PDB file of C-alpha atoms (C1' of nucleotides) in Angstrom:
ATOM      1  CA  UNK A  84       0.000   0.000   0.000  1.00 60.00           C
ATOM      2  CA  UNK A  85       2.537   2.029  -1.034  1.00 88.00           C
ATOM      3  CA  UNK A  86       1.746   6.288  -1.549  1.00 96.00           C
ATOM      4  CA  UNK A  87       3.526   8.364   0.518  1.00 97.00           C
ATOM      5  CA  UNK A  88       0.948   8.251   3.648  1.00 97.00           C
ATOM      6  CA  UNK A  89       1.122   4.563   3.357  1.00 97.00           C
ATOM      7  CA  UNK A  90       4.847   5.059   3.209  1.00 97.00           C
ATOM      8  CA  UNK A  91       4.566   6.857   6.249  1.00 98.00           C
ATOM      9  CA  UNK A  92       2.680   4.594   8.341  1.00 97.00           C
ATOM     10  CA  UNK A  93       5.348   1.588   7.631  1.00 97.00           C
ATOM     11  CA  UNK A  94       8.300   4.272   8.391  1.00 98.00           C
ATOM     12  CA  UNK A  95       6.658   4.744  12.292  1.00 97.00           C
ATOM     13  CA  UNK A  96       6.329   0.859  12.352  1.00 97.00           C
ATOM     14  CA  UNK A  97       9.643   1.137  11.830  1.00 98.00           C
ATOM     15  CA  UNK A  98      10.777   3.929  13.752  1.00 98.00           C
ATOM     16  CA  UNK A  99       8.615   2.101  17.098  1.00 97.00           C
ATOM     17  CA  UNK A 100       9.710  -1.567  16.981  1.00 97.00           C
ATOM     18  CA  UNK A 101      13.124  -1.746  15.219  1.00 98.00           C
ATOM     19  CA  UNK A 102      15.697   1.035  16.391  1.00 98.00           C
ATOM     20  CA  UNK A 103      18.625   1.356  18.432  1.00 98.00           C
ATOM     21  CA  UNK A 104      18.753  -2.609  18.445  1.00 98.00           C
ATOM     22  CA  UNK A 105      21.720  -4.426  17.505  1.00 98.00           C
ATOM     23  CA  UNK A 106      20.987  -6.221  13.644  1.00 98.00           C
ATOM     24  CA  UNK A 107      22.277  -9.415  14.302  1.00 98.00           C
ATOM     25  CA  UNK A 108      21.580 -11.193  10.404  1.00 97.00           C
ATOM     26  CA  UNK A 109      20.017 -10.497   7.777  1.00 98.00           C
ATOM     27  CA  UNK A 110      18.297 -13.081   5.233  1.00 97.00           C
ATOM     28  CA  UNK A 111      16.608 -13.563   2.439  1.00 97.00           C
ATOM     29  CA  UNK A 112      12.937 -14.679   2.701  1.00 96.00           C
ATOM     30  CA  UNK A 113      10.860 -17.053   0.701  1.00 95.00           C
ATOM     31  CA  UNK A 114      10.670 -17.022  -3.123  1.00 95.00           C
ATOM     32  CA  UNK A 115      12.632 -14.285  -4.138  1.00 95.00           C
ATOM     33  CA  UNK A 116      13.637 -14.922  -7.677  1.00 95.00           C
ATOM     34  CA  UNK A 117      13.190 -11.286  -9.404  1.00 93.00           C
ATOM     35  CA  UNK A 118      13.483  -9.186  -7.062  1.00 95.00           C
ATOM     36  CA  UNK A 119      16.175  -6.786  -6.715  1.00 96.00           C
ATOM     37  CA  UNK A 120      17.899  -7.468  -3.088  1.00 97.00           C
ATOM     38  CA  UNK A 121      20.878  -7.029  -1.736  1.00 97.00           C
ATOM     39  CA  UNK A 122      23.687  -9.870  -1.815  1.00 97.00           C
ATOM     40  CA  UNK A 123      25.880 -11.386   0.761  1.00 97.00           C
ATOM     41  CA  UNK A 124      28.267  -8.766   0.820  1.00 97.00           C
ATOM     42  CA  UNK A 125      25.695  -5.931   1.386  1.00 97.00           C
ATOM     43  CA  UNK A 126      23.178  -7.898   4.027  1.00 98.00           C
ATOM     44  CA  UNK A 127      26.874  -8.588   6.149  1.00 97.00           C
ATOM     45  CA  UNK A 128      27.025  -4.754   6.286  1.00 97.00           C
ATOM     46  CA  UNK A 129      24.299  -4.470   7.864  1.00 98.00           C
ATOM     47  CA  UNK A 130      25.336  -7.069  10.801  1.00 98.00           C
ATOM     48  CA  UNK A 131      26.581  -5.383  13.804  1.00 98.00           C
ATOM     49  CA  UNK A 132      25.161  -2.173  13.040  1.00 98.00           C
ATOM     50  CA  UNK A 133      22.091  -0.645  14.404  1.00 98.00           C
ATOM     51  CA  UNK A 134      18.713   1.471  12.869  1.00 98.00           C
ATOM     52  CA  UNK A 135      18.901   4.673  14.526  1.00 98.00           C
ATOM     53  CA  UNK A 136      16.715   6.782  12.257  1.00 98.00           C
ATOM     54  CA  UNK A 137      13.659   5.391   9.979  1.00 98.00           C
ATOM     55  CA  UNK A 138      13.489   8.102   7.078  1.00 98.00           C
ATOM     56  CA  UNK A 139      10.789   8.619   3.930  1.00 98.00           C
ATOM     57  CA  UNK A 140      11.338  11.053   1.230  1.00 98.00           C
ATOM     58  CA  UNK A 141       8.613  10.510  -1.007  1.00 97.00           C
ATOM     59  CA  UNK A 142       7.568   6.823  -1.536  1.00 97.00           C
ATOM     60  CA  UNK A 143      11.059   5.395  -0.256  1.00 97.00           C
ATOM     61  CA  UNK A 144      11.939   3.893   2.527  1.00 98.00           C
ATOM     62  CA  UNK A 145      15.551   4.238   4.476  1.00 98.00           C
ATOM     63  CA  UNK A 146      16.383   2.882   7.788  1.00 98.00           C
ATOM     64  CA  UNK A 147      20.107   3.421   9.207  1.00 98.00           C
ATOM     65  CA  UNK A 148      22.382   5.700  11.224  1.00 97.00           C
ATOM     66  CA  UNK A 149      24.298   8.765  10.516  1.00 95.00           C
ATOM     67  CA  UNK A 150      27.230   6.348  10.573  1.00 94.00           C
ATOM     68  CA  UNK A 151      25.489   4.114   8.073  1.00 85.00           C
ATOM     69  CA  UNK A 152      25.038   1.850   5.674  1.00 97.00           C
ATOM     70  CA  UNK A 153      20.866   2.217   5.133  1.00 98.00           C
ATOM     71  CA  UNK A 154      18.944  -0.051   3.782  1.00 98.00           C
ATOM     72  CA  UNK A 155      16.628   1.516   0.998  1.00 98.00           C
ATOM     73  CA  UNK A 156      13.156  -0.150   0.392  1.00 98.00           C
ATOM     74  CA  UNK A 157      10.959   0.634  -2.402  1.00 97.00           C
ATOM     75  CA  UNK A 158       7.486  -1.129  -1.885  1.00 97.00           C
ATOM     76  CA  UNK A 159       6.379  -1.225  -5.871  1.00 95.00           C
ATOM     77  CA  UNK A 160       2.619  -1.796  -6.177  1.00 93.00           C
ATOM     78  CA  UNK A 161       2.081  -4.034  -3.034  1.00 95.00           C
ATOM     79  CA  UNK A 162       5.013  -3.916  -0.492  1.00 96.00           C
ATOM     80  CA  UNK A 163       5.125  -3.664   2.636  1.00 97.00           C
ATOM     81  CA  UNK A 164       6.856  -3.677   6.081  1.00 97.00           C
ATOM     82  CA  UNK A 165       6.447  -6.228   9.340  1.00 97.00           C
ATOM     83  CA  UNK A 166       8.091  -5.696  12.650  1.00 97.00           C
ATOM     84  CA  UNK A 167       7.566  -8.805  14.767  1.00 97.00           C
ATOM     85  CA  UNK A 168       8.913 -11.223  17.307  1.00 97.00           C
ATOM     86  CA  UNK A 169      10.327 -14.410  15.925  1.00 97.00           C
ATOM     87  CA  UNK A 170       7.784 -16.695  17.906  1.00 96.00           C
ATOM     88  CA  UNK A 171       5.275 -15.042  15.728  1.00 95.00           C
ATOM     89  CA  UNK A 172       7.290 -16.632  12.783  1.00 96.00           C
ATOM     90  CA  UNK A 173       7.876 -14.879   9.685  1.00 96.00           C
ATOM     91  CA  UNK A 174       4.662 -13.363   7.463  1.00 96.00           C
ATOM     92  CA  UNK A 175       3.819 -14.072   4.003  1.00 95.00           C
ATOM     93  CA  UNK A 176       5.798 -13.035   1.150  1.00 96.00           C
ATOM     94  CA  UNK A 177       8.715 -11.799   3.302  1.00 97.00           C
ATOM     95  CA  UNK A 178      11.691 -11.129   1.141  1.00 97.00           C
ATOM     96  CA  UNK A 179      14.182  -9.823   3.175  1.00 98.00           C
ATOM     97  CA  UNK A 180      14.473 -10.311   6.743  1.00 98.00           C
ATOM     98  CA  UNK A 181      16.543  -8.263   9.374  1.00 98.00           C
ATOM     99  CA  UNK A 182      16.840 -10.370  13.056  1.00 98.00           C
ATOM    100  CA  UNK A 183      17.909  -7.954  15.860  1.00 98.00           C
ATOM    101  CA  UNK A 184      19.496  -9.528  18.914  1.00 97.00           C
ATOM    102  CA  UNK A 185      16.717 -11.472  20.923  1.00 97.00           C
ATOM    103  CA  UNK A 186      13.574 -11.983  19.345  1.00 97.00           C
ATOM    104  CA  UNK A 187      12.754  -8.874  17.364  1.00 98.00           C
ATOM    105  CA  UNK A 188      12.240  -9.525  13.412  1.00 98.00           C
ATOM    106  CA  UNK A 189      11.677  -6.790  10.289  1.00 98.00           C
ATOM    107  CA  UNK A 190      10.631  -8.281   7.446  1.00 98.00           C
ATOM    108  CA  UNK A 191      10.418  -6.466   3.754  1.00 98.00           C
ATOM    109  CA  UNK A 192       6.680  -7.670   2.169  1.00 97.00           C
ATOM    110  CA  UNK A 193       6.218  -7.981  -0.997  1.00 97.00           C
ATOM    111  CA  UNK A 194       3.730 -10.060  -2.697  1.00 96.00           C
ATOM    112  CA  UNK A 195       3.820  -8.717  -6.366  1.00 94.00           C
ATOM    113  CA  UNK A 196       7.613  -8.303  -6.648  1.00 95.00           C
ATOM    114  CA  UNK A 197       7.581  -4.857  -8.048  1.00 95.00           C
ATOM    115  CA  UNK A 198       9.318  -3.533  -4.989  1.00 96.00           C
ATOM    116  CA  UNK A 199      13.205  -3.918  -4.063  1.00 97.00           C
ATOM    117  CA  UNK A 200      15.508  -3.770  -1.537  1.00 97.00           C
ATOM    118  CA  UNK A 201      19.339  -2.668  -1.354  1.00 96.00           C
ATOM    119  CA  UNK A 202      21.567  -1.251   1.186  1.00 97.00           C
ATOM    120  CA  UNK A 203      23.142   2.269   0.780  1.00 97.00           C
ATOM    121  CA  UNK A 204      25.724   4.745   1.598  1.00 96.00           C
ATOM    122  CA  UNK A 205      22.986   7.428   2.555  1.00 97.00           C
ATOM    123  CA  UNK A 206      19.537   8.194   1.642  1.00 97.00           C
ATOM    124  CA  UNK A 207      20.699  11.638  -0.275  1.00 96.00           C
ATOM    125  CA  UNK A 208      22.595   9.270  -2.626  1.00 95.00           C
ATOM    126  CA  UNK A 209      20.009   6.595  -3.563  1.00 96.00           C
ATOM    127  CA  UNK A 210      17.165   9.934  -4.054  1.00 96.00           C
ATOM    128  CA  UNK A 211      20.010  11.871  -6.632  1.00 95.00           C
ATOM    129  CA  UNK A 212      19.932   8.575  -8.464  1.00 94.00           C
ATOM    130  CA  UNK A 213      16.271   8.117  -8.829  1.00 95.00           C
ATOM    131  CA  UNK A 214      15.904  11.677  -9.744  1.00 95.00           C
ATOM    132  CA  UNK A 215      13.213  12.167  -6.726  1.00 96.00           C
ATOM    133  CA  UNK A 216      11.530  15.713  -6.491  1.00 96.00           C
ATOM    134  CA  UNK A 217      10.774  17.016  -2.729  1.00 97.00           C
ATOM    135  CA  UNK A 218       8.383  15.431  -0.600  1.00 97.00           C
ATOM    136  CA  UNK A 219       5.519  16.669  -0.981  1.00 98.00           C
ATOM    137  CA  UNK A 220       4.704  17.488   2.503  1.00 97.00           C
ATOM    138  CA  UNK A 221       7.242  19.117   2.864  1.00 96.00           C
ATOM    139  CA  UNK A 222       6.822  22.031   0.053  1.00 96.00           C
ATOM    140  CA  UNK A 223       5.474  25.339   0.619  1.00 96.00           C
ATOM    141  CA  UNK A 224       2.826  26.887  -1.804  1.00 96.00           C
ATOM    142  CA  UNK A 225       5.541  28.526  -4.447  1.00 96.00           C
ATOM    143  CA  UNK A 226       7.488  26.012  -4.517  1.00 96.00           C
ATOM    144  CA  UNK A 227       5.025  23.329  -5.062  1.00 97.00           C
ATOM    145  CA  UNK A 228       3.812  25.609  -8.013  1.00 96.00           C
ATOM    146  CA  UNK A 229       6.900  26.252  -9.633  1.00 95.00           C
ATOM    147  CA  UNK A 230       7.301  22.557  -9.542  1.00 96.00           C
ATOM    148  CA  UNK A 231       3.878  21.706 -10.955  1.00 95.00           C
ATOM    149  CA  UNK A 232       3.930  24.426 -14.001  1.00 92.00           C
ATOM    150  CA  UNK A 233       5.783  24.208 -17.467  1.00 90.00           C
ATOM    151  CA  UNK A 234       5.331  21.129 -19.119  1.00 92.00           C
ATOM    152  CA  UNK A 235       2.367  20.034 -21.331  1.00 93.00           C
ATOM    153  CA  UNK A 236       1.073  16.931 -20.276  1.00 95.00           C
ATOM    154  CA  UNK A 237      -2.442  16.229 -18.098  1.00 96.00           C
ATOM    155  CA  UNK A 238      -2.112  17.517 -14.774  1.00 97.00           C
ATOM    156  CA  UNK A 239      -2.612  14.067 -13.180  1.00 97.00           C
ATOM    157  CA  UNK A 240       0.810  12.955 -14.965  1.00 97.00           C
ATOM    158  CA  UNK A 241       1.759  16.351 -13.469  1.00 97.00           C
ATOM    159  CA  UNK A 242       1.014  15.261 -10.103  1.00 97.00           C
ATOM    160  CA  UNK A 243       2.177  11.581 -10.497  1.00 97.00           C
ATOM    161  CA  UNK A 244       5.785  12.495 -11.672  1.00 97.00           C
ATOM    162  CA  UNK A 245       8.066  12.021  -9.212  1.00 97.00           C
ATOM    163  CA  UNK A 246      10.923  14.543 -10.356  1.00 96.00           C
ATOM    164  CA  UNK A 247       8.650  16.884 -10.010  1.00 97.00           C
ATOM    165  CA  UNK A 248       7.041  16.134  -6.637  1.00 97.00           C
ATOM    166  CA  UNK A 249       7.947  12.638  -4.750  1.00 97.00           C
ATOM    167  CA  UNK A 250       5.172  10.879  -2.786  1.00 97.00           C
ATOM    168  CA  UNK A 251       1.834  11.369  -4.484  1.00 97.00           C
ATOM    169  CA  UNK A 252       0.266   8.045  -6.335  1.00 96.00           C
ATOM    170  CA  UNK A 253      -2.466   7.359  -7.600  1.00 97.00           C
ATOM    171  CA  UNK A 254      -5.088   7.654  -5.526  1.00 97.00           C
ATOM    172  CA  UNK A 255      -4.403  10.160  -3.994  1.00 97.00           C
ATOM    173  CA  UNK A 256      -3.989  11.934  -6.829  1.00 97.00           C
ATOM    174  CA  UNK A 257      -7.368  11.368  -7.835  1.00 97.00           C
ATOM    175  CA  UNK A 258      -7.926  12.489  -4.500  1.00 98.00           C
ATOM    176  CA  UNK A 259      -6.481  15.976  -4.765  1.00 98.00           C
ATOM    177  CA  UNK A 260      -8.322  16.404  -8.111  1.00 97.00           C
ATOM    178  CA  UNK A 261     -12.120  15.378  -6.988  1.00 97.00           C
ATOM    179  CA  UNK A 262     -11.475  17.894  -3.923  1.00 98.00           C
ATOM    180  CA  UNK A 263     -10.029  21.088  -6.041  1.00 97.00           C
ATOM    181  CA  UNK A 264     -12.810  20.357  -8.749  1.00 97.00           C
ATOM    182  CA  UNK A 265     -10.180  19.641 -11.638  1.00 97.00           C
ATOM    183  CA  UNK A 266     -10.212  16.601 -13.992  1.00 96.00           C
ATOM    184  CA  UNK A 267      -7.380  14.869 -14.399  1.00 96.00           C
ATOM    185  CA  UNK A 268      -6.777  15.143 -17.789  1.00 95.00           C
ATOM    186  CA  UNK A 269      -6.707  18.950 -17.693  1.00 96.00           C
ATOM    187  CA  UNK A 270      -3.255  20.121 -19.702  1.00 96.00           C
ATOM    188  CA  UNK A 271      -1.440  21.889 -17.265  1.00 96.00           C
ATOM    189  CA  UNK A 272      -0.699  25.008 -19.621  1.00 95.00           C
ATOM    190  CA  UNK A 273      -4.877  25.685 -19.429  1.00 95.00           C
ATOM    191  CA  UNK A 274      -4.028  25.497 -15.349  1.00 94.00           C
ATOM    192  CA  UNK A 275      -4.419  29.425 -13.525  1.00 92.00           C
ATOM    193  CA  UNK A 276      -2.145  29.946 -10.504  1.00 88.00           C
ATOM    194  CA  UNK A 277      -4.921  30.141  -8.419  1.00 94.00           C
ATOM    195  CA  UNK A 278      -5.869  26.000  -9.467  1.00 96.00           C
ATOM    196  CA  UNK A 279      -2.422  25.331  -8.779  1.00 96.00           C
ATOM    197  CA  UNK A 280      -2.680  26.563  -5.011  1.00 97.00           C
ATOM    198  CA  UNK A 281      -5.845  24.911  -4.986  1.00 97.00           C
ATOM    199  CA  UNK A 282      -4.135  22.123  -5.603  1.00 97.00           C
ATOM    200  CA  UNK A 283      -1.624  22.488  -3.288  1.00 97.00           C
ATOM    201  CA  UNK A 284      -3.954  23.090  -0.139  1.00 98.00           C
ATOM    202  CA  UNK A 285      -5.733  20.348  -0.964  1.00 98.00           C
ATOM    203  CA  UNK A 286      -2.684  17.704  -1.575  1.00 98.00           C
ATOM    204  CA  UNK A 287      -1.015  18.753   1.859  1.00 98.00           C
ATOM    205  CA  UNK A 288      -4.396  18.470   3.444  1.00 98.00           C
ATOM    206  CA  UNK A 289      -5.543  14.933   1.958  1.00 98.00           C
ATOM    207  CA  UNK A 290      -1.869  13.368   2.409  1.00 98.00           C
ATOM    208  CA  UNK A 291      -1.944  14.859   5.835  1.00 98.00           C
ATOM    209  CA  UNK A 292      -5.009  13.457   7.167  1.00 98.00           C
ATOM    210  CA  UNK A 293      -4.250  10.366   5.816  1.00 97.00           C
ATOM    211  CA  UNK A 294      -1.255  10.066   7.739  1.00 97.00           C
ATOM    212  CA  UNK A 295      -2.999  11.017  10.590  1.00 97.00           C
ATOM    213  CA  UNK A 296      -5.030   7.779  10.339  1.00 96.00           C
ATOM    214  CA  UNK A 297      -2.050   6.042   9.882  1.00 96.00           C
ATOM    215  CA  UNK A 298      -3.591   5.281   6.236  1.00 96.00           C
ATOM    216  CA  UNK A 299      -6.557   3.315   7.677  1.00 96.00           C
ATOM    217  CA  UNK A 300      -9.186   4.180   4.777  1.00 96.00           C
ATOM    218  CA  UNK A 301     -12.258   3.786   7.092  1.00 95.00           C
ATOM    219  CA  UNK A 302     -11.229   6.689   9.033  1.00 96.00           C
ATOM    220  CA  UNK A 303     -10.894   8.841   6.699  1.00 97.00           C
ATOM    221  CA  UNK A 304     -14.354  11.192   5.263  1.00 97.00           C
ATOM    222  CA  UNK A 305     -17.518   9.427   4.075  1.00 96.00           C
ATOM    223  CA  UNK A 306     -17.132  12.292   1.350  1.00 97.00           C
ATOM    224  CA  UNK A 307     -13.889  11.529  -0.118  1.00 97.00           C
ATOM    225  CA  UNK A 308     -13.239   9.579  -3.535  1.00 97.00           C
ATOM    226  CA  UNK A 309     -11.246   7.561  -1.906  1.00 97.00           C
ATOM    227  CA  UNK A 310     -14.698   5.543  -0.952  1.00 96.00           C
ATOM    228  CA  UNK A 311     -16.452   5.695  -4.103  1.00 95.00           C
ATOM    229  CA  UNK A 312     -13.826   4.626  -6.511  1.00 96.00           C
ATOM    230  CA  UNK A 313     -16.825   2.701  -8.668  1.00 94.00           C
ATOM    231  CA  UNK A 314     -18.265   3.912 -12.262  1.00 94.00           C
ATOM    232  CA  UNK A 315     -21.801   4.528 -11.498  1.00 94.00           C
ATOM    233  CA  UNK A 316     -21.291   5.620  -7.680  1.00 95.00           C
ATOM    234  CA  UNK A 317     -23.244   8.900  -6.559  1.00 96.00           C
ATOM    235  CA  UNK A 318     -20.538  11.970  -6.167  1.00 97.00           C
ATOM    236  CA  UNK A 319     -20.574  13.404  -2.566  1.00 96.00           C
ATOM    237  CA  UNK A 320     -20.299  16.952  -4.011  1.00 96.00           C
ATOM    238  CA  UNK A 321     -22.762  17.322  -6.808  1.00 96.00           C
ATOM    239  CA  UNK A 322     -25.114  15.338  -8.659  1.00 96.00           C
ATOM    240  CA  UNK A 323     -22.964  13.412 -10.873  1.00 96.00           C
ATOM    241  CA  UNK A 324     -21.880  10.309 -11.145  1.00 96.00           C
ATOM    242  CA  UNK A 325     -18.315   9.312 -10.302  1.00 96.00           C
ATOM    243  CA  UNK A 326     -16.604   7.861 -13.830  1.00 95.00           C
ATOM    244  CA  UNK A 327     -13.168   6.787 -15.185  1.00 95.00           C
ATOM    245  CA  UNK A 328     -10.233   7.138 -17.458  1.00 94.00           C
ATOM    246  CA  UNK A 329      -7.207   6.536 -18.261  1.00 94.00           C
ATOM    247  CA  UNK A 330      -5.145   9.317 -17.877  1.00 94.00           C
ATOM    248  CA  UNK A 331      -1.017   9.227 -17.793  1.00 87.00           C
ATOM    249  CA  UNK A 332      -1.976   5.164 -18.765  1.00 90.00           C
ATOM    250  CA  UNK A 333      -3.383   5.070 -14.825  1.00 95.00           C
ATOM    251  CA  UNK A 334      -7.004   4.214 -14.093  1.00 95.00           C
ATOM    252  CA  UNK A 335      -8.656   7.848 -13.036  1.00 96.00           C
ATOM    253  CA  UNK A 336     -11.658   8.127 -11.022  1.00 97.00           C
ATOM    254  CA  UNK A 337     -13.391  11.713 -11.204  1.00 97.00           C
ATOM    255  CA  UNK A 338     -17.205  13.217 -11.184  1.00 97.00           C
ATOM    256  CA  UNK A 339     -17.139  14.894 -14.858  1.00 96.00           C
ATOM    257  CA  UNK A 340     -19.466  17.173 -13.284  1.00 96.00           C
ATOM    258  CA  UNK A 341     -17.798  19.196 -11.203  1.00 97.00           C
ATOM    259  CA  UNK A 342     -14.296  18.194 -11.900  1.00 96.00           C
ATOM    260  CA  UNK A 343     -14.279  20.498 -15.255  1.00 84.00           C
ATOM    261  CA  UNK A 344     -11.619  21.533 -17.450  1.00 69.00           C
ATOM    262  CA  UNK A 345     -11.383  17.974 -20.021  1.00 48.00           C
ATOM    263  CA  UNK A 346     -13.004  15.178 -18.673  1.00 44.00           C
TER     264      UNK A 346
ATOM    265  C1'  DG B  62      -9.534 -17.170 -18.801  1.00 68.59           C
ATOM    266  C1'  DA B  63      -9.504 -12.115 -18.858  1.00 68.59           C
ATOM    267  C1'  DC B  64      -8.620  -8.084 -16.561  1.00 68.59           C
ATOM    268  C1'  DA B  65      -7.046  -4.743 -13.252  1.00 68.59           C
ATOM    269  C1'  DA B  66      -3.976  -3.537  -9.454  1.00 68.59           C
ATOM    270  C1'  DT B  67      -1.854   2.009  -4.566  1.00 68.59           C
ATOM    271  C1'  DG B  68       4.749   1.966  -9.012  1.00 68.59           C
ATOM    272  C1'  DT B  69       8.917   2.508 -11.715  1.00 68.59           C
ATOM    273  C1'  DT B  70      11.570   2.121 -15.826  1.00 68.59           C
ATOM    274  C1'  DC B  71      12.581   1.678 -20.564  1.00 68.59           C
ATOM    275  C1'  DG B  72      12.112   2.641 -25.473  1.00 68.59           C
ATOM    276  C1'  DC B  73      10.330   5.236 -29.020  1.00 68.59           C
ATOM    277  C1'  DA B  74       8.202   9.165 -31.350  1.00 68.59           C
ATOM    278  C1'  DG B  75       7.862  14.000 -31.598  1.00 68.59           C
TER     279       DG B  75
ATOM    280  C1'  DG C  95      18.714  16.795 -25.583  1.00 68.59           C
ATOM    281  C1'  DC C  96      14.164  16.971 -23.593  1.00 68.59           C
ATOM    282  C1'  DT C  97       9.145  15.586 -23.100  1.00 68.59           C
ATOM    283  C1'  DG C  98       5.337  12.633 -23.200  1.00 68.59           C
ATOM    284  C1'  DC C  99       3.278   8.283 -24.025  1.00 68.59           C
ATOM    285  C1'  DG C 100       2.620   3.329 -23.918  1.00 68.59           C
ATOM    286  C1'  DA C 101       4.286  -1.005 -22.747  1.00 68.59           C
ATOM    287  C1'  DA C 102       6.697  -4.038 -19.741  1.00 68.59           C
ATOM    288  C1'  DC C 103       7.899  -5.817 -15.405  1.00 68.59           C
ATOM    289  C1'  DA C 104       5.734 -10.455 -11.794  1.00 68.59           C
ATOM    290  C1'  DT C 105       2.129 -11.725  -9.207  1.00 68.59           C
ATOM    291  C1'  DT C 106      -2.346 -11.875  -6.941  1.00 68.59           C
ATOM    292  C1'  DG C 107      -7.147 -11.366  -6.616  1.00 68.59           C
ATOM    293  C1'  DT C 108     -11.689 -10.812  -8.672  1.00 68.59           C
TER     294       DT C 108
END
DNA sequence: GACAATGTTCGCAG
DNA sequence: GCTGCGAACATTGT
C-alpha cells in the first residue's frame, strides 16, 4: 500500500519496533527470484550495526544511522513492512528479513515483486539517483507551483511524476483532483495559478489526514473519492456520477461534473 | 480465462 | 537533448 501516507505509516512501524537494536543477520525470505535485493556482501554490512533513524522522502523507505550503511526499500505496487517477534514466525511473502538480537524480526513484504531492496551509503545518494523531487509534505505553496507548471502533459501525470514532486500516487492523486474540482486530464498550460494553489492546499491536506489515520481508509471522510472509486457511484459533491479514465496510462476516477476543465 | 492492481523504468516518437 | 506516451515488469485477486 505504497503512496507516501502509506509510506509513512510503515516508516513509524519502523521507527517504534526496530531502532537502536543491535541487527544481528540479515536473510533472504521465501521465493525471491526477481526481485532486486541485496547480496551477501551488502546484508553482512548491515550485521553489527544498528537502525537509529527510519526516514521517507517521497515513496522510499531508508532505515540506518548517521554512521550508516541504510537499507533503501521501495514497496512497488504491493510492499510492505512487518516488525515482529520471531515466535510469531515470519509473514507471508517476506523477502528480506533483518533479526535484531533477541527476538525482534523486520521483514520487507512484498507479494507482487515490483518492490526492491538494497543497502546504501545514505539516503541523499540513492534519491540523486532516482531523480526524486521534494516530498511533498514538505513544500510550501511557491514552490510546489513552480514545480507543478511548465510542461504540457495532463495535470494528473503532473502530479504523479516524481521529479517533479515525490510521494503522491495514484489515488491520492485522484484524491487531490475530486477535492479542487479539476479533472485529471486537464493540460497543465490551461491550469491558472490560483488552481495550482488549490491544488496544493488540498494535496497537503488529503496526504496529511491520511497520515494522521495512519492510512486506515475507514477513518478517513464518508465524502472523499477515496470511498467511491466505482463507475456509477453517486458523487458526494454534486449530482454526478463518479466515472473513469485513463489518464497518464493510470485508471482515473473523477465526477465529470464538477471536476471540469477535459473530462 | 480475462482483466485490473496504490509503481517505476525503458524505449520510441515528436 | 528533452518531453510525453505506452508497454513491460511479476504476481495476486476478482
Amino acid at each position: 500500500m505504497p503512496e507516501l501516507p502509506e509510506v509513512e505509516a510503515l516508516r513509524r512501524r519502523v521507527e517504534e519496533g526496530a531502532l537502536n537494536r543491535t541487527i544481528e543477520r540479515v536473510d533472504l525470505g521465501n521465493d525471491t527470484s526477481h526481485i532486486d535485493l541485496p547480496g551477501p556482501d551488502d546484508r553482512g554490512r548491515l550485521e553489527g550495526t544498528q537502525f537509529t533513524e527510519a526516514r521517507r522522502h517521497g515513496k522510499y523507505l531508508f532505515a540506518g544511522s548517521k554512521s550508516g550503511p541504510w537499507l533503501a526499500l521501495h514497496m512497488g505496487m504491493a510492499g510492505s513492512v512487518r516488525v515482529y517477534d520471531a515466535a510469531d514466525g515470519n509473514p507471508d511473502y517476506a523477502r528480506l528479513i533483518v533479526a535484531f538480537e533477541g527476538e525482534r524480526r523486520l521483514a520487507f513484504r512484498d507479494p507482487r515483486k515490483f518492490g526492491w531492496a538494497k543497502v546504501v551509503e545514505t539516503p541523499e545518494d540513492e534519491i540523486a539517483a532516482h531523480d526524486l523531487g521534494p516530498d511533498a509534505l514538505d513544500l510550501d505553496r511557491d514552490t510546489f507551483i513552480s514545480r507543478l507548471s511548465g510542461g504540457r502533459g495532463a495535470v494528473k501525470s503532473a502530479l504523479l511524476d516524481q521529479s517533479r514532486i515525490a510521494g503522491i500516487g495514484n489515488l491520492w492523486a485522484d484524491e487531490t483532483l475530486y477535492q479542487t474540482g479539476i479533472a485529471p486530464d486537464v493540460k497543465l498550460p490551461e491550469l491558472a495559478d490560483g488552481q495550482i494553489a488549490d491544488l496544493h492546499r488540498a494535496a497537503i491536506r488529503i496526504l496529511r489526514t491520511v497520515c494522521d489515520t495512519d492510512a486506515t481508509y475507514s477513518e478517513l471522510p464518508d465524502a472523499w473519492l477515496i470511498h467511491r472509486r466505482e463507475t456509477g457511484r453517486a458523487c458526494s459533491r454534486c449530482d454526478g456520477k463518479i466515472e473513469s479514465k485513463k489518464v497518464g496510462g493510470r485508471t482515473s476516477y473523477y465526477c465529470p461534473d464538477h471536476q471540469g476543465g477535459g473530462g
